[in-house]
C-alpha cells in the first residue's frame, strides 16, 4: 500500500509516484498486475482522486503502466532485473584507454610548463602576449557595445565559415598589413591553431598519410596529426630554417613557420622558400604556413607570406592569440576556395559554428580601431623588452657561452647550448630560484638540440635583467 508522509517536503503526488515506481522496478508489483482504480485507491490512502489520477497518468507517460477502457491500469509486461541491494556499491564505469591522448596531453603540459605548485617570480613564457588593464577596458567596451548593437538573428545557428563581418575585417587587415588579397569565402574562422590543424587533418588528409613537421618545431602540430593517426615525419631545422631537401617524397602536407621559426626563431631563407614552393607544386602536397607572430618584427617590415607566392596549395594560419589574447580563442585559416569549403563542411558537422559573442566582440574591436591601436602599443612594449633581453644576455656573458638566435622577429628568442648541456637539470634549478625557462627539447621530436626558448612578452624590463642575472649566476 502506498503511504503519505505529511512531514515530507515533496508534494504528495510525487511521494506516491516515487513509491509506485520503486514497487514496479523492484518487482513488488509484478508485470501485468492490475492496479486499483483511482476512485478506490484514493480513500484508502486518504488523498483526493485527482492526486491518484496524476500519479497514474505519470506512470503511463513514462511507460510503467498500460491502460485500457475495460482492462483498467496494469503494470507493463516488461522484463526487469531486480536491483542490487541498496548497500551494494555500484561498479564504476571507466572510459577506454587512449594512449595517444595521454601522451599528447603530457607533452603539452611539459611544453607549456606545468604551473601547478610552483612559485615563480619571473616566467619567460614564449606562449603568452602582453596584456594590461587598458586592453581589458577596451575589450569590455567592445563586448558591451557589440552586445547592445547586435540583432536577434546573430543568436541563431551561424555560418560554419564564421561571422561574416569579422571575416571582412580580417580580409581588410590581411590586404593592408600582410599583402594577402583574398575573397571572404577563402577565410574560415576557428578557435585556435590546434582546432585549425585538427580540421585540416580531417578535411584534407587520409588516415595514415605522411605529414612533415619542423624539428624542433610546434609541438601541437605533430600532436594533432598523430592523434588523427597520421605518419609524422620530423624534418630538421638549421640557421636557414626548414631543411627542405629532407622532406619525405611521400608527404601530403608540410607544416612550417617561415617568418619566425616556432622554436629556433630563424627565418626561412628565400632560397629555401622557393625550394619548398617548387617541391610542393611538383609533388602536390599542402603547405600549412603558421604565421603566428610575424607582426612583431624589429628590423624592417613583416616578411611576405608563402601564401601570397603560391596560394593554390598553401593554407595560411593566422591567430589572435599572440596579437590580442589566447583567451579569446579565435584564429583563421586562409586558403583556396575548394579547400576552405571542405574545411567548412567538416566544421559544420563536428562543431557547427563558433560561439558568436567572441566573434561579435572582435569584429567591433577591429572595426572601431581598438585593434590597430592595441597593436601599436604592444609593438612598442615588445621592442623595449626585446632590446632589454638582448642586452641582458650580452652583458651577463651568456651570449659568449650560448648561441643567441631568433632576435629579428616575434616574442621569443633561443639561447642554444651544445648537445651535452643538461637543460632539464638547469631548468629545474632555475625554477627553485623562482625563474621558469623553457627547454628546447620540449620542442623536439628526434632532434638532440639543447637550449632554452625564452619569451619576453610578459616580463617587464627590470624582471628581464634580474632573470638573466640569476640565470647567468647559475650557468657561468
Coordinates of C-alpha atoms in Angstrom, one line a residue:
X1 CA 0.0 0.0 0.0
X2 CA 1.2 3.5 -0.8
X3 CA 1.7 5.8 2.1
X4 CA 1.7 9.6 2.6
X5 CA 4.2 11.3 4.8
X6 CA 2.8 14.6 5.9
X7 CA 6.3 15.8 7.1
X8 CA 7.9 15.1 3.7
X9 CA 8.6 18.4 1.8
X10 CA 7.8 16.7 -1.5
X11 CA 4.3 17.1 -3.0
X12 CA 2.0 14.2 -2.1
X13 CA 1.7 13.1 -5.8
X14 CA 5.5 12.9 -6.0
X15 CA 5.8 10.8 -2.9
X16 CA 3.2 8.4 -4.2
X17 CA 4.8 8.3 -7.7
X18 CA 8.2 7.5 -6.3
X19 CA 6.8 4.6 -4.3
X20 CA 4.9 3.3 -7.2
X21 CA 8.0 3.4 -9.5
X22 CA 10.0 1.6 -6.8
X23 CA 7.4 -1.1 -6.5
X24 CA 7.3 -1.7 -10.2
X25 CA 11.1 -1.6 -10.8
X26 CA 11.9 -4.0 -8.0
X27 CA 9.1 -6.4 -9.0
X28 CA 7.0 -5.9 -5.9
X29 CA 4.2 -5.1 -8.4
X30 CA 4.5 -7.8 -11.0
X31 CA 4.2 -7.3 -14.7
X32 CA 0.6 -7.4 -15.8
X33 CA -0.7 -6.8 -12.2
X34 CA -3.9 -4.8 -12.1
X35 CA -3.8 -1.6 -10.1
X36 CA -6.8 -0.4 -8.1
X37 CA -9.0 2.1 -9.8
X38 CA -8.3 5.7 -8.7
X39 CA -11.7 6.1 -7.1
X40 CA -11.0 3.1 -4.8
X41 CA -7.3 3.8 -4.0
X42 CA -7.8 7.4 -3.1
X43 CA -9.9 6.9 0.1
X44 CA -7.6 4.0 1.2
X45 CA -4.6 6.4 1.2
X46 CA -6.5 9.4 2.3
X47 CA -5.9 11.6 -0.7
X48 CA -8.1 13.1 -3.4
X49 CA -8.9 11.0 -6.5
X50 CA -7.3 13.7 -8.7
X51 CA -4.0 13.1 -6.9
X52 CA -4.1 9.4 -7.8
X53 CA -5.1 10.3 -11.4
X54 CA -1.9 12.4 -11.6
X55 CA 0.2 9.5 -10.4
X56 CA -1.4 7.1 -12.8
X57 CA -1.0 9.5 -15.7
X58 CA 2.7 10.0 -14.9
X59 CA 3.2 6.2 -14.7
X60 CA 1.6 5.7 -18.1
X61 CA 3.5 8.5 -19.7
X62 CA 6.8 7.0 -18.5
X63 CA 5.9 3.6 -19.8
X64 CA 5.5 1.9 -16.4
X65 CA 1.8 1.0 -17.0
X66 CA -0.7 0.3 -19.8
X67 CA -4.3 1.3 -19.7
X68 CA -7.5 0.2 -21.5
X69 CA -11.1 1.3 -21.1
X70 CA -12.2 -2.2 -19.9
X71 CA -9.0 -3.6 -18.6
X72 CA -8.1 -0.8 -16.2
X73 CA -4.5 0.2 -15.4
X74 CA -1.9 -2.6 -15.4
X75 CA 1.8 -2.8 -14.8
X76 CA 3.6 -3.1 -18.2
X77 CA 4.7 -6.5 -19.4
X78 CA 8.4 -5.7 -19.3
X79 CA 11.3 -7.9 -18.4
X80 CA 13.1 -6.5 -15.4
X81 CA 16.1 -7.4 -13.4
X82 CA 16.0 -7.0 -9.6
X83 CA 18.1 -4.1 -8.5
X84 CA 21.2 -4.9 -6.4
X85 CA 20.9 -4.5 -2.6
X86 CA 20.9 -0.9 -1.6
X87 CA 24.1 -1.4 0.4
X88 CA 26.0 -2.8 -2.6
X89 CA 28.4 -0.4 -4.2
X90 CA 27.7 0.1 -8.0
X91 CA 30.7 -0.7 -10.1
X92 CA 32.2 2.5 -11.7
X93 CA 32.3 2.6 -15.5
X94 CA 35.8 3.6 -16.7
X95 CA 36.5 5.2 -20.1
X96 CA 38.7 3.3 -22.5
X97 CA 42.4 3.8 -22.5
X98 CA 43.5 6.5 -25.0
X99 CA 47.3 6.3 -25.1
X100 CA 47.7 8.9 -27.8
X101 CA 45.7 11.4 -25.8
X102 CA 47.6 10.6 -22.6
X103 CA 51.0 11.0 -24.3
X104 CA 50.0 14.2 -26.1
X105 CA 48.5 15.9 -23.0
X106 CA 51.6 15.0 -21.0
X107 CA 53.8 16.6 -23.7
X108 CA 51.5 19.6 -23.9
X109 CA 51.9 20.2 -20.2
X110 CA 55.7 19.9 -20.5
X111 CA 55.7 22.3 -23.4
X112 CA 53.6 24.9 -21.7
X113 CA 55.4 24.4 -18.4
X114 CA 53.5 22.8 -15.6
X115 CA 52.4 25.8 -13.4
X116 CA 50.9 23.8 -10.5
X117 CA 52.5 24.0 -7.1
X118 CA 55.3 26.2 -8.3
X119 CA 56.1 29.7 -7.0
X120 CA 57.5 31.6 -10.0
X121 CA 58.8 35.2 -9.8
X122 CA 59.9 35.5 -13.4
X123 CA 58.3 33.4 -16.1
X124 CA 60.0 33.6 -19.6
X125 CA 57.0 32.1 -21.2
X126 CA 57.1 32.1 -25.0
X127 CA 53.4 31.3 -25.2
X128 CA 51.6 34.4 -23.9
X129 CA 51.4 38.0 -25.0
X130 CA 51.5 41.3 -23.0
X131 CA 48.1 42.2 -21.6
X132 CA 47.1 45.1 -19.3
X133 CA 44.1 46.9 -17.9
X134 CA 43.9 49.2 -20.9
X135 CA 43.3 46.2 -23.1
X136 CA 40.7 44.9 -20.7
X137 CA 38.8 48.2 -20.7
X138 CA 38.7 48.5 -24.5
X139 CA 37.8 44.8 -24.9
X140 CA 35.0 45.2 -22.3
X141 CA 33.8 48.3 -24.2
X142 CA 33.6 46.4 -27.5
X143 CA 31.9 43.5 -25.7
X144 CA 29.1 45.7 -24.3
X145 CA 28.6 47.7 -27.4
X146 CA 28.6 44.7 -29.7
X147 CA 26.0 43.1 -27.4
X148 CA 23.8 46.2 -27.5
X149 CA 24.1 46.6 -31.3
X150 CA 23.6 43.1 -32.5
X151 CA 20.3 41.8 -33.8
X152 CA 18.5 38.7 -32.7
X153 CA 19.5 37.0 -36.0
X154 CA 23.0 36.8 -34.7
X155 CA 22.0 34.4 -31.9
X156 CA 20.7 31.8 -34.3
X157 CA 22.8 29.0 -35.8
X158 CA 25.7 30.7 -37.5
X159 CA 27.8 30.3 -40.7
X160 CA 30.3 27.5 -40.4
X161 CA 32.8 29.8 -42.2
X162 CA 32.5 32.2 -39.3
X163 CA 30.8 35.5 -38.6
X164 CA 30.8 37.4 -41.9
X165 CA 31.6 40.9 -40.6
X166 CA 34.7 39.5 -38.7
X167 CA 35.9 37.7 -41.9
X168 CA 35.5 41.0 -43.7
X169 CA 37.6 42.8 -41.1
X170 CA 40.3 40.1 -41.4
X171 CA 40.1 40.3 -45.2
X172 CA 40.9 44.1 -45.0
X173 CA 43.7 43.5 -42.4
X174 CA 45.4 40.9 -44.5
X175 CA 45.3 43.0 -47.6
X176 CA 46.6 46.2 -45.9
X177 CA 49.1 44.7 -43.4
X178 CA 50.3 41.4 -44.9
X179 CA 49.8 41.8 -48.7
X180 CA 47.5 38.9 -48.8
X181 CA 44.5 39.5 -51.1
X182 CA 41.6 37.0 -50.8
X183 CA 37.9 36.8 -51.0
X184 CA 35.7 36.3 -48.0
X185 CA 35.0 32.7 -48.8
X186 CA 38.7 32.0 -48.6
X187 CA 38.6 32.7 -44.9
X188 CA 37.5 30.2 -42.2
X189 CA 37.3 31.1 -38.6
X190 CA 38.5 28.6 -35.9
X191 CA 39.1 28.6 -32.2
X192 CA 42.9 28.4 -32.3
X193 CA 45.8 26.7 -34.0
X194 CA 45.1 23.2 -32.7
X195 CA 41.5 23.5 -33.9
X196 CA 42.7 24.6 -37.3
X197 CA 45.1 21.7 -37.6
X198 CA 42.5 19.2 -36.5
X199 CA 40.1 20.5 -39.2
X200 CA 42.9 20.3 -41.8
X201 CA 43.7 16.7 -40.8
X202 CA 40.1 15.7 -41.0
X203 CA 39.2 17.5 -44.2
X204 CA 42.3 17.3 -46.4
X205 CA 44.2 14.1 -45.3
X206 CA 43.5 10.4 -45.1
X207 CA 44.4 8.4 -42.1
X208 CA 48.0 7.1 -42.3
X209 CA 49.3 9.7 -44.7
X210 CA 52.7 11.3 -44.1
X211 CA 52.9 14.8 -42.6
X212 CA 56.2 16.6 -42.3
X213 CA 56.8 19.0 -39.4
X214 CA 59.8 21.1 -38.3
X215 CA 62.1 19.5 -35.7
X216 CA 62.5 21.4 -33.4
X217 CA 59.0 22.9 -34.1
X218 CA 55.5 23.5 -32.9
X219 CA 54.5 20.5 -30.7
X220 CA 50.8 21.0 -31.1
X221 CA 51.2 20.4 -34.8
X222 CA 52.6 16.9 -34.5
X223 CA 50.3 16.1 -31.5
X224 CA 47.2 17.0 -33.5
X225 CA 48.4 15.0 -36.5
X226 CA 49.4 12.0 -34.5
X227 CA 46.0 11.9 -32.8
X228 CA 44.4 11.8 -36.2
X229 CA 46.7 8.8 -36.9
X230 CA 48.9 10.5 -39.5
X231 CA 52.5 9.4 -40.0
X232 CA 54.6 12.3 -38.7
X233 CA 58.0 12.9 -40.3
X234 CA 60.3 15.2 -38.4
X235 CA 62.4 17.5 -40.7
X236 CA 65.5 19.2 -39.3
X237 CA 65.9 22.9 -39.0
X238 CA 69.1 24.8 -39.3
X239 CA 70.1 28.5 -39.4
X240 CA 68.3 28.9 -42.7
X241 CA 65.1 27.3 -41.5
X242 CA 63.4 24.1 -42.6
X243 CA 65.8 21.7 -44.4
X244 CA 63.6 21.3 -47.4
X245 CA 65.7 18.5 -49.0
X246 CA 64.9 16.3 -46.0
X247 CA 61.1 16.4 -46.7
X248 CA 60.0 12.8 -47.5
X249 CA 58.7 12.5 -51.1
X250 CA 55.5 10.8 -49.7
X251 CA 54.5 13.8 -47.7
X252 CA 51.0 15.0 -48.2
X253 CA 51.4 18.1 -46.0
X254 CA 54.3 20.2 -44.7
X255 CA 53.8 22.4 -41.6
X256 CA 56.2 25.3 -41.5
X257 CA 56.6 28.6 -39.5
X258 CA 58.7 30.5 -42.1
X259 CA 58.5 34.1 -40.7
X260 CA 59.8 33.2 -37.2
X261 CA 60.5 29.5 -36.6
X262 CA 58.5 28.3 -33.7
X263 CA 61.4 27.1 -31.5
X264 CA 64.7 28.2 -33.0
X265 CA 63.3 31.6 -34.2
X266 CA 65.2 31.7 -37.5
X267 CA 63.6 33.0 -40.7
X268 CA 63.2 30.6 -43.7
X269 CA 65.6 31.9 -46.3
X270 CA 64.5 32.9 -49.7
X271 CA 66.2 30.0 -51.5
X272 CA 64.6 27.6 -49.1
X273 CA 61.2 29.2 -49.6
X274 CA 61.5 28.8 -53.4
X275 CA 62.7 25.3 -53.0
X276 CA 59.7 24.4 -50.8
X277 CA 57.2 26.1 -53.1
X278 CA 58.6 24.2 -56.2
X279 CA 58.6 20.9 -54.3
X280 CA 55.0 21.4 -53.2
X281 CA 53.9 22.1 -56.8
X282 CA 55.9 19.1 -58.1
X283 CA 54.9 16.5 -55.5
X284 CA 51.4 18.0 -54.9
X285 CA 51.4 18.4 -51.2
X286 CA 49.8 21.1 -49.0
X287 CA 51.9 23.7 -47.3
X288 CA 50.5 24.8 -43.9
X289 CA 52.0 28.2 -43.1
X290 CA 51.7 29.2 -39.5
X291 CA 52.2 33.0 -39.3
X292 CA 51.7 33.2 -35.5
X293 CA 53.8 36.2 -34.5
X294 CA 55.3 37.8 -37.7
X295 CA 53.6 41.1 -37.0
X296 CA 56.2 41.8 -34.4
X297 CA 59.3 42.4 -36.4
X298 CA 62.2 44.6 -35.1
X299 CA 64.2 45.0 -38.3
X300 CA 62.2 46.1 -41.3
X301 CA 58.7 45.2 -42.4
X302 CA 57.0 41.8 -41.9
X303 CA 58.2 39.3 -44.5
X304 CA 56.0 38.3 -47.4
X305 CA 54.0 35.1 -46.9
X306 CA 54.3 31.8 -48.7
X307 CA 50.6 32.0 -49.4
X308 CA 51.0 35.2 -51.4
X309 CA 53.5 33.4 -53.6
X310 CA 51.7 30.1 -54.0
X311 CA 48.1 30.4 -53.0
X312 CA 47.0 27.3 -54.9
X313 CA 48.3 24.7 -52.4
X314 CA 49.1 26.8 -49.3
X315 CA 46.9 27.2 -46.2
X316 CA 47.8 30.3 -44.2
X317 CA 47.1 30.2 -40.5
X318 CA 46.8 33.4 -38.5
X319 CA 45.9 33.6 -34.8
X320 CA 44.7 36.4 -32.5
X321 CA 46.3 34.6 -29.5
X322 CA 49.6 36.5 -29.8
X323 CA 48.1 39.6 -31.4
X324 CA 45.3 40.0 -28.8
X325 CA 44.9 37.3 -26.2
X326 CA 44.9 33.5 -26.1
X327 CA 41.7 33.6 -24.1
X328 CA 39.5 34.8 -26.9
X329 CA 40.2 31.6 -28.8
X330 CA 39.9 33.0 -32.3
X331 CA 42.1 32.3 -35.4
X332 CA 41.6 31.9 -39.1
X333 CA 42.6 29.6 -42.0
X334 CA 43.1 31.3 -45.4
X335 CA 43.4 29.1 -48.5
X336 CA 42.0 28.1 -51.9
X337 CA 38.2 28.2 -52.1
X338 CA 37.8 24.5 -52.6
X339 CA 39.9 23.6 -49.6
X340 CA 38.2 26.2 -47.3
X341 CA 34.8 24.9 -48.5
X342 CA 35.9 21.4 -47.5
X343 CA 37.1 22.6 -44.1
X344 CA 33.8 24.4 -43.6
X345 CA 31.9 21.2 -44.2
X346 CA 33.8 19.4 -41.6
X347 CA 33.4 22.3 -39.2
X348 CA 29.6 22.3 -39.8
X349 CA 29.4 18.6 -39.0
X350 CA 31.7 18.5 -36.0
X351 CA 31.5 21.9 -34.4
X352 CA 28.5 23.5 -36.2
X353 CA 29.9 27.1 -35.7
X354 CA 32.0 29.1 -33.3
X355 CA 30.4 30.9 -30.3
X356 CA 29.0 34.2 -31.6
X357 CA 29.9 36.5 -28.7
X358 CA 33.7 36.4 -29.2
X359 CA 33.3 36.9 -32.9
X360 CA 31.0 39.9 -32.4
X361 CA 33.4 41.5 -29.9
X362 CA 36.5 41.0 -32.0
X363 CA 34.7 42.4 -35.1
X364 CA 33.7 45.5 -33.1
X365 CA 37.2 45.7 -31.6
X366 CA 38.8 45.8 -35.1
X367 CA 36.2 47.9 -36.8
X368 CA 36.4 50.7 -34.2
X369 CA 40.2 51.0 -34.3
X370 CA 41.0 49.4 -31.0
X371 CA 42.9 46.5 -32.6
X372 CA 45.4 48.7 -34.5
X373 CA 45.9 51.0 -31.5
X374 CA 46.5 47.9 -29.4
X375 CA 49.0 46.6 -31.9
X376 CA 50.9 49.9 -31.9
X377 CA 51.0 49.9 -28.1
X378 CA 52.2 46.4 -27.7
X379 CA 54.8 46.7 -30.5
X380 CA 56.4 49.5 -28.5
X381 CA 56.3 47.4 -25.4
X382 CA 57.8 44.4 -27.2
X383 CA 60.5 46.5 -28.8
X384 CA 61.7 47.7 -25.4
X385 CA 61.6 44.2 -23.9
X386 CA 63.3 42.7 -26.9
X387 CA 66.1 45.2 -26.5
X388 CA 66.3 44.6 -22.8
X389 CA 66.6 40.8 -23.3
X390 CA 69.2 41.1 -25.9
X391 CA 71.4 43.5 -23.9
X392 CA 71.0 41.4 -20.7
X393 CA 72.1 38.3 -22.5
X394 CA 75.2 40.0 -23.8
X395 CA 76.0 42.0 -20.6
X396 CA 75.8 38.9 -18.3
X397 CA 78.2 36.9 -20.5
X398 CA 75.5 34.4 -21.6
X399 CA 76.0 35.4 -25.2
X400 CA 79.6 34.2 -25.1
X401 CA 78.7 30.7 -23.9
X402 CA 75.5 30.2 -25.7
X403 CA 74.3 30.9 -29.3
X404 CA 71.6 33.5 -29.5
X405 CA 69.1 33.3 -32.4
X406 CA 65.6 34.4 -33.4
X407 CA 66.1 38.0 -32.5
X408 CA 64.7 39.7 -35.5
X409 CA 61.0 38.8 -35.1
X410 CA 58.4 37.6 -32.7
X411 CA 58.1 37.3 -28.9
X412 CA 60.8 34.8 -28.1
X413 CA 64.4 34.0 -28.8
X414 CA 66.6 31.0 -28.5
X415 CA 69.6 30.6 -26.2
X416 CA 71.2 27.5 -27.6
X417 CA 73.8 25.3 -25.9
X418 CA 75.8 22.3 -27.1
X419 CA 74.3 18.8 -27.2
X420 CA 75.8 17.8 -23.8
X421 CA 74.1 20.6 -22.0
X422 CA 71.9 19.4 -19.1
X423 CA 69.0 21.7 -19.9
X424 CA 66.4 19.8 -17.8
X425 CA 68.5 19.9 -14.7
X426 CA 69.3 23.6 -15.2
X427 CA 65.6 24.4 -15.8
X428 CA 64.8 22.6 -12.5
X429 CA 67.4 24.6 -10.6
X430 CA 66.2 27.8 -12.2
X431 CA 62.7 27.0 -11.0
X432 CA 63.9 26.6 -7.5
X433 CA 65.3 30.1 -7.8
X434 CA 61.9 31.5 -9.0
X435 CA 62.7 31.6 -12.7
X436 CA 60.9 29.5 -15.3
X437 CA 62.7 28.8 -18.6
X438 CA 61.5 26.5 -21.4
X439 CA 63.8 23.7 -22.6
X440 CA 64.3 23.4 -26.3
X441 CA 64.0 19.6 -26.0
X442 CA 60.2 20.0 -25.4
X443 CA 60.0 21.3 -29.0
X444 CA 61.9 18.3 -30.4
X445 CA 60.8 15.1 -31.9
X446 CA 64.1 13.5 -32.9
X447 CA 66.4 16.4 -32.7
X448 CA 69.0 16.4 -29.9
X449 CA 69.5 20.2 -29.9
X450 CA 69.6 21.8 -26.4
X451 CA 69.0 25.2 -25.0
X452 CA 66.2 27.5 -23.8
X453 CA 63.3 29.1 -25.6
X454 CA 62.9 32.5 -23.8
X455 CA 59.9 34.6 -24.2
X456 CA 59.9 38.3 -23.1
X457 CA 56.3 39.5 -23.9
X458 CA 55.0 39.1 -20.3
X459 CA 58.2 40.1 -18.5
X460 CA 59.0 43.8 -17.9
X461 CA 62.4 45.2 -18.4
X462 CA 63.5 45.1 -14.8
X463 CA 62.5 41.5 -14.4
X464 CA 64.2 40.6 -17.6
X465 CA 67.5 42.0 -16.4
X466 CA 67.1 40.3 -13.0
X467 CA 66.2 37.0 -14.5
X468 CA 69.2 36.9 -16.9
X469 CA 71.5 37.8 -14.0
X470 CA 70.2 34.9 -11.9
X471 CA 70.4 32.5 -14.9
X472 CA 74.0 33.6 -15.6
X473 CA 74.9 33.2 -11.9
X474 CA 73.8 29.6 -12.2
X475 CA 75.5 28.8 -15.5
X476 CA 78.7 30.8 -15.7

